Short mmCIF file of C-alpha atoms in Angstrom, two decimals:
data_model
loop_
_atom_site.label_atom_id
_atom_site.label_comp_id
_atom_site.label_asym_id
_atom_site.label_seq_id
_atom_site.Cartn_x
_atom_site.Cartn_y
_atom_site.Cartn_z
CA MET A 95 -230.16 20.57 -51.09
CA ILE A 96 -228.31 18.49 -48.39
CA GLN A 97 -225.56 21.34 -48.28
CA LEU A 98 -228.24 24.22 -48.09
CA LYS A 99 -229.68 22.45 -45.17
CA VAL A 100 -226.30 22.13 -43.57
CA ASN A 101 -225.55 25.84 -44.19
CA HIS A 102 -229.02 26.95 -42.85
CA LEU A 103 -228.29 24.85 -39.71
CA ARG A 104 -224.94 26.46 -39.15
CA HIS A 105 -226.33 29.82 -39.58
CA LEU A 106 -229.01 29.00 -36.93
CA PHE A 107 -226.74 27.80 -34.49
CA ASN A 108 -224.10 30.53 -35.13
CA ASN A 109 -226.87 32.97 -34.55
CA LEU A 110 -228.24 31.32 -31.37
CA LEU A 111 -224.50 31.22 -30.03
CA ILE A 112 -224.14 34.98 -30.44
CA LEU A 113 -227.53 35.73 -28.97
CA PHE A 114 -226.60 33.78 -25.91
CA PHE A 115 -223.52 35.81 -25.42
CA ILE A 116 -225.31 39.08 -26.22
CA LEU A 117 -228.20 38.15 -23.60
CA GLY A 118 -225.68 36.74 -21.09
CA LEU A 119 -227.53 33.66 -20.90
CA SER A 120 -226.16 31.14 -18.55
CA SER A 121 -227.10 27.87 -16.97
CA CYS A 122 -228.52 29.70 -13.82
CA ASP A 123 -231.31 30.96 -15.78
CA PHE A 124 -232.87 27.64 -16.30
CA THR A 125 -235.18 25.72 -13.97
CA SER A 126 -234.23 21.93 -14.44
CA GLY A 127 -237.50 21.32 -16.40
CA LEU A 128 -237.03 24.11 -18.75
CA ASN A 129 -233.68 23.19 -19.16
CA GLN A 130 -234.37 19.66 -20.36
CA ASP A 131 -237.02 20.91 -22.74
CA ILE A 132 -234.52 23.38 -24.15
CA LEU A 133 -232.06 20.75 -24.62
CA SER A 134 -234.50 18.21 -26.00
CA ALA A 135 -235.63 21.06 -28.65
CA GLN A 136 -232.10 21.93 -29.74
CA LYS A 137 -231.50 18.01 -30.02
CA PHE A 138 -234.51 17.82 -32.34
CA VAL A 139 -233.24 20.84 -34.26
CA ASP A 140 -229.99 19.02 -34.68
CA GLN A 141 -231.90 15.99 -35.95
CA GLN A 142 -233.76 18.09 -38.36
CA ASP A 143 -237.15 17.33 -36.77
CA PHE A 144 -238.15 20.87 -36.62
CA ALA A 145 -241.99 20.28 -35.99
CA LYS A 146 -241.12 18.50 -32.64
CA ALA A 147 -238.48 21.28 -31.98
CA VAL A 148 -241.24 23.91 -32.29
CA GLY A 149 -243.65 21.96 -30.06
CA LEU A 150 -241.06 21.85 -27.25
CA TYR A 151 -240.32 25.67 -27.34
CA GLU A 152 -243.93 26.53 -27.54
CA ARG A 153 -244.24 24.41 -24.37
CA VAL A 154 -241.72 26.32 -22.58
CA LEU A 155 -243.00 29.59 -23.56
CA LYS A 156 -246.38 28.75 -21.96
CA LYS A 157 -244.66 28.12 -18.73
CA ASN A 158 -243.69 31.89 -18.91
CA PRO A 159 -240.11 31.63 -18.39
CA SER A 160 -237.74 34.80 -17.82
CA LYS A 161 -237.47 37.26 -20.60
CA VAL A 162 -234.01 36.22 -21.29
CA ILE A 163 -235.18 32.63 -22.15
CA LYS A 164 -238.24 33.96 -23.97
CA THR A 165 -236.04 36.06 -26.07
CA LYS A 166 -233.83 33.02 -27.13
CA ILE A 167 -236.86 30.90 -27.81
CA ASN A 168 -238.58 33.50 -29.86
CA TYR A 169 -235.56 33.78 -32.02
CA GLN A 170 -235.26 30.13 -32.68
CA LEU A 171 -238.81 29.87 -33.35
CA ALA A 172 -238.57 32.51 -35.76
CA GLU A 173 -235.50 31.06 -37.51
CA ILE A 174 -237.24 27.56 -37.76
CA TYR A 175 -240.16 28.92 -39.35
CA TYR A 176 -238.48 31.20 -41.81
CA LEU A 177 -235.66 28.82 -42.76
CA TYR A 178 -237.08 25.31 -42.64
CA LEU A 179 -240.69 24.90 -42.34
CA ASP A 180 -241.52 27.07 -45.06
CA GLU A 181 -243.98 28.81 -42.91
CA GLN A 182 -242.40 32.29 -43.13
CA VAL A 183 -245.62 34.24 -42.07
CA LYS A 184 -245.62 32.42 -38.67
CA ALA A 185 -242.25 33.67 -38.00
CA LEU A 186 -243.33 37.55 -38.01
CA LYS A 187 -244.42 37.49 -34.32
CA TYR A 188 -241.40 35.92 -33.25
CA TYR A 189 -239.29 38.43 -35.02
CA GLN A 190 -241.44 41.28 -33.54
CA PHE A 191 -240.64 39.93 -30.20
CA ILE A 192 -236.96 40.25 -30.71
CA VAL A 193 -237.43 43.91 -32.19
CA ASP A 194 -239.42 44.87 -29.00
CA ASN A 195 -237.58 43.21 -26.53
CA VAL A 196 -234.04 43.27 -27.43
CA ASP A 197 -231.89 46.57 -26.90
CA ASP A 198 -228.99 45.31 -29.06
CA PRO A 199 -229.36 47.09 -32.53
CA LEU A 200 -227.75 44.33 -34.31
CA TRP A 201 -230.66 42.03 -33.54
CA GLN A 202 -233.31 44.79 -33.97
CA VAL A 203 -231.98 45.30 -37.56
CA LYS A 204 -231.58 41.55 -38.39
CA SER A 205 -235.11 40.99 -37.27
CA LEU A 206 -236.46 44.00 -38.99
CA GLU A 207 -234.97 42.90 -42.06
CA LYS A 208 -236.72 39.57 -42.01
CA ILE A 209 -240.02 41.09 -41.02
CA ALA A 210 -239.69 43.46 -44.02
CA ASP A 211 -238.72 40.51 -46.42
CA ILE A 212 -241.67 38.14 -45.09
CA ASN A 213 -244.23 40.83 -45.47
CA PHE A 214 -242.76 41.71 -49.12
CA SER A 215 -242.08 38.33 -50.35
CA PHE A 216 -244.60 36.18 -48.55
CA ALA A 217 -247.35 37.81 -46.86
CA LYS A 218 -247.53 40.30 -49.63
CA ASN A 219 -248.43 42.98 -47.05
CA PHE A 220 -246.57 45.71 -48.71
CA THR A 221 -247.72 48.29 -46.32
CA GLU A 222 -246.03 46.68 -43.56
CA ALA A 223 -242.98 46.04 -45.69
CA ILE A 224 -242.87 49.77 -46.38
CA ARG A 225 -243.02 50.29 -42.50
CA ALA A 226 -240.34 48.17 -41.73
CA TYR A 227 -237.82 49.24 -44.55
CA HIS A 228 -238.51 52.91 -43.62
CA ILE A 229 -237.63 52.13 -40.11
CA LEU A 230 -234.27 50.63 -41.39
CA MET A 231 -233.64 53.48 -43.57
CA ASN A 232 -233.95 56.00 -40.57
CA VAL A 233 -231.25 54.02 -38.67
CA LYS A 234 -228.14 56.23 -38.00
CA PRO A 235 -225.49 55.93 -39.32
CA ARG A 236 -226.92 54.66 -42.53
CA LEU A 237 -226.83 50.87 -42.80
CA LYS A 238 -224.90 49.23 -45.65
CA ASN A 239 -228.22 47.78 -47.15
CA TYR A 240 -229.97 51.28 -47.25
CA ASP A 241 -230.17 51.15 -51.04
CA TYR A 242 -231.76 47.92 -51.21
CA TYR A 243 -234.26 48.88 -48.60
CA PHE A 244 -234.89 52.02 -50.70
CA LEU A 245 -235.50 49.77 -54.03
CA ARG A 246 -237.90 47.50 -51.98
CA VAL A 247 -239.96 50.45 -50.88
CA GLY A 248 -240.32 51.36 -54.53
CA GLU A 249 -241.15 47.67 -55.45
CA SER A 250 -243.76 47.68 -52.78
CA TYR A 251 -245.36 50.78 -53.92
CA PHE A 252 -245.36 49.26 -57.37
CA GLU A 253 -247.02 46.08 -56.04
CA MET A 254 -249.84 48.16 -54.49
CA GLY A 255 -250.53 50.00 -57.83
CA GLN A 256 -249.08 53.45 -56.41
CA TYR A 257 -247.19 53.95 -59.68
CA THR A 258 -246.58 58.00 -58.95
CA LYS A 259 -244.79 56.86 -55.60
CA ALA A 260 -242.91 54.13 -57.27
CA ARG A 261 -241.85 56.35 -60.34
CA GLU A 262 -240.36 58.76 -57.75
CA ILE A 263 -238.20 56.24 -56.21
CA PHE A 264 -236.99 54.60 -59.23
CA ASN A 265 -236.19 58.03 -61.08
CA GLN A 266 -234.08 58.97 -57.88
CA ILE A 267 -232.24 55.77 -58.39
CA ILE A 268 -231.66 56.39 -62.11
CA SER A 269 -230.11 59.68 -61.14
CA GLN A 270 -227.60 57.89 -59.23
CA PRO A 271 -225.39 56.02 -61.47
CA THR A 272 -223.33 54.61 -58.57
CA ASN A 273 -226.48 53.26 -56.99
CA PRO A 274 -226.17 49.45 -56.99
CA TYR A 275 -229.90 49.22 -58.29
CA TYR A 276 -229.28 51.82 -60.92
CA VAL A 277 -229.83 49.24 -63.77
CA GLU A 278 -232.75 47.56 -62.13
CA ALA A 279 -234.59 50.76 -61.90
CA TYR A 280 -234.66 51.09 -65.59
CA ASN A 281 -236.41 47.67 -65.67
CA GLN A 282 -238.85 48.69 -63.10
CA MET A 283 -239.73 51.89 -64.80
CA GLY A 284 -240.36 49.84 -67.76
CA LEU A 285 -242.73 47.71 -65.78
CA ILE A 286 -244.53 50.47 -64.50
CA GLU A 287 -245.20 51.98 -68.11
CA PHE A 288 -246.06 48.55 -69.29
CA TYR A 289 -248.84 48.09 -66.47
CA ASN A 290 -249.94 51.66 -67.61
CA GLN A 291 -250.12 50.73 -71.38
CA ASN A 292 -247.61 53.21 -72.22
CA TRP A 293 -246.20 50.88 -74.57
CA ASP A 294 -243.50 53.04 -76.22
CA LYS A 295 -242.17 54.36 -72.95
CA ALA A 296 -242.03 50.96 -71.56
CA VAL A 297 -239.80 49.73 -74.54
CA ASP A 298 -237.53 52.80 -74.10
CA TYR A 299 -236.80 52.05 -70.63
CA TRP A 300 -235.99 48.47 -71.20
CA LEU A 301 -233.93 49.16 -74.33
CA GLU A 302 -231.69 51.38 -71.60
CA TYR A 303 -232.15 48.39 -69.29
CA LEU A 304 -230.54 46.05 -72.03
CA LYS A 305 -227.63 48.27 -72.80
CA ARG A 306 -226.49 47.72 -69.03
CA GLU A 307 -227.67 44.28 -68.06
CA ARG A 308 -225.28 41.27 -68.23
CA ARG A 309 -227.37 38.52 -66.59
CA LYS A 310 -228.64 36.22 -69.64
CA ASP A 311 -231.90 35.03 -68.03
CA GLN A 312 -232.65 38.91 -67.16
CA ILE A 313 -231.90 39.77 -70.86
CA VAL A 314 -234.30 36.98 -72.32
CA LYS A 315 -236.94 38.07 -69.76
CA VAL A 316 -237.01 41.62 -70.57
CA LYS A 317 -236.54 40.91 -74.46
CA PHE A 318 -239.98 38.77 -74.07
CA LEU A 319 -241.62 41.68 -72.26
CA ILE A 320 -240.40 44.22 -75.17
CA ALA A 321 -241.90 41.75 -77.62
CA ASN A 322 -245.06 41.75 -75.60
CA ALA A 323 -245.16 45.63 -75.59
CA TYR A 324 -244.82 45.77 -79.38
CA GLU A 325 -247.49 43.19 -79.74
CA SER A 326 -249.84 45.14 -77.63
CA ASN A 327 -249.16 48.17 -79.53
CA GLU A 328 -250.01 46.56 -82.81
CA LYS A 329 -246.06 46.64 -84.09
CA LEU A 330 -246.48 43.07 -85.05
CA LYS A 331 -243.41 42.64 -87.34
CA GLU A 332 -241.22 44.07 -84.54
CA ALA A 333 -242.97 41.54 -81.99
CA TYR A 334 -242.54 38.76 -84.26
CA ASN A 335 -238.81 39.16 -84.85
CA ILE A 336 -237.96 39.53 -81.19
CA TYR A 337 -240.22 36.52 -80.34
CA TYR A 338 -238.28 34.43 -83.15
CA SER A 339 -234.91 35.47 -81.93
CA LEU A 340 -235.74 34.25 -78.36
CA LEU A 341 -236.44 30.61 -79.76
CA PRO A 342 -233.14 29.17 -78.81
CA SER A 343 -232.95 30.82 -75.32
CA TYR A 344 -236.39 31.20 -74.09
CA PRO A 345 -237.17 28.25 -71.41
CA ASN A 346 -240.63 27.65 -72.74
CA PRO A 347 -240.23 27.67 -76.35
CA ASP A 348 -243.81 26.38 -76.94
CA VAL A 349 -245.19 29.67 -75.56
CA LEU A 350 -243.19 31.48 -78.18
CA ARG A 351 -244.36 29.29 -80.98
CA ALA A 352 -248.00 29.97 -80.05
CA ARG A 353 -247.22 33.91 -79.98
CA LEU A 354 -245.52 33.58 -83.53
CA LYS A 355 -248.40 31.62 -84.96
CA SER A 356 -251.04 34.14 -83.48
CA LEU A 357 -248.76 36.77 -84.94
CA PHE A 358 -248.35 35.21 -88.30
CA ASP A 359 -252.27 34.98 -88.43
CA ARG A 360 -252.85 38.44 -87.56
CA ARG A 361 -250.36 39.70 -89.97
CA VAL A 362 -251.88 37.58 -92.80
CA ALA A 363 -255.39 38.85 -91.96
CA ARG A 364 -254.13 42.65 -92.28
CA LYS A 365 -253.05 42.01 -95.76
CA ARG A 366 -256.54 40.67 -96.76
#
């Protein structure tokens, strides 16, 4: 955890130094009062007293400083909320300020990526996540993370229950074996069919996924879902066998034991 904090601090300061360079920030941009507040705020960041740093930065913004200083502080506040205070949604308006006020494409892309991730992962505002990912996908030349943005759009449609649109995206990824998310697309298709109670189709997709997946934790997770699909489809023997096979590796074996007992009781009741 300490090493993680150190890495985040390095990330924050490195980005800040680059931003200073890009914006051409120099000491002549500061009044003495603003300069003191900003230096004090940065000292609080160095001490990991982020709440005090935020208070000082917000105080500087209320004094209506130059656009250059506003931009620097908005980026600092965005990174603090995103990385350290676990209040990612509060970072949105500060990243948006960077998008709207910094012409450099590097900083617009970095901020849009954060906006998209916050909306997807924390705010659960999938419409806004899709909007941000589409902007990123339309950048020319194509950005290196294009395939990831495309996957996230599909996952956003899935989370919104727009399964037809999600299917179109994941099927397109499946048609591209060189796509880095080719394997994950099978998992996503399985989830779509599972939520639509198309149990056999879900299992078919997940079996294809398991042929290609190498991560043990994901294999265990998807095998559990396959067993769940079998159970929902009244294929009790198949479900029982998979649940039983997962006992040595599943992180919560008590859940499996409860499922196994329930399946055993149902199978006995069938035979009566």
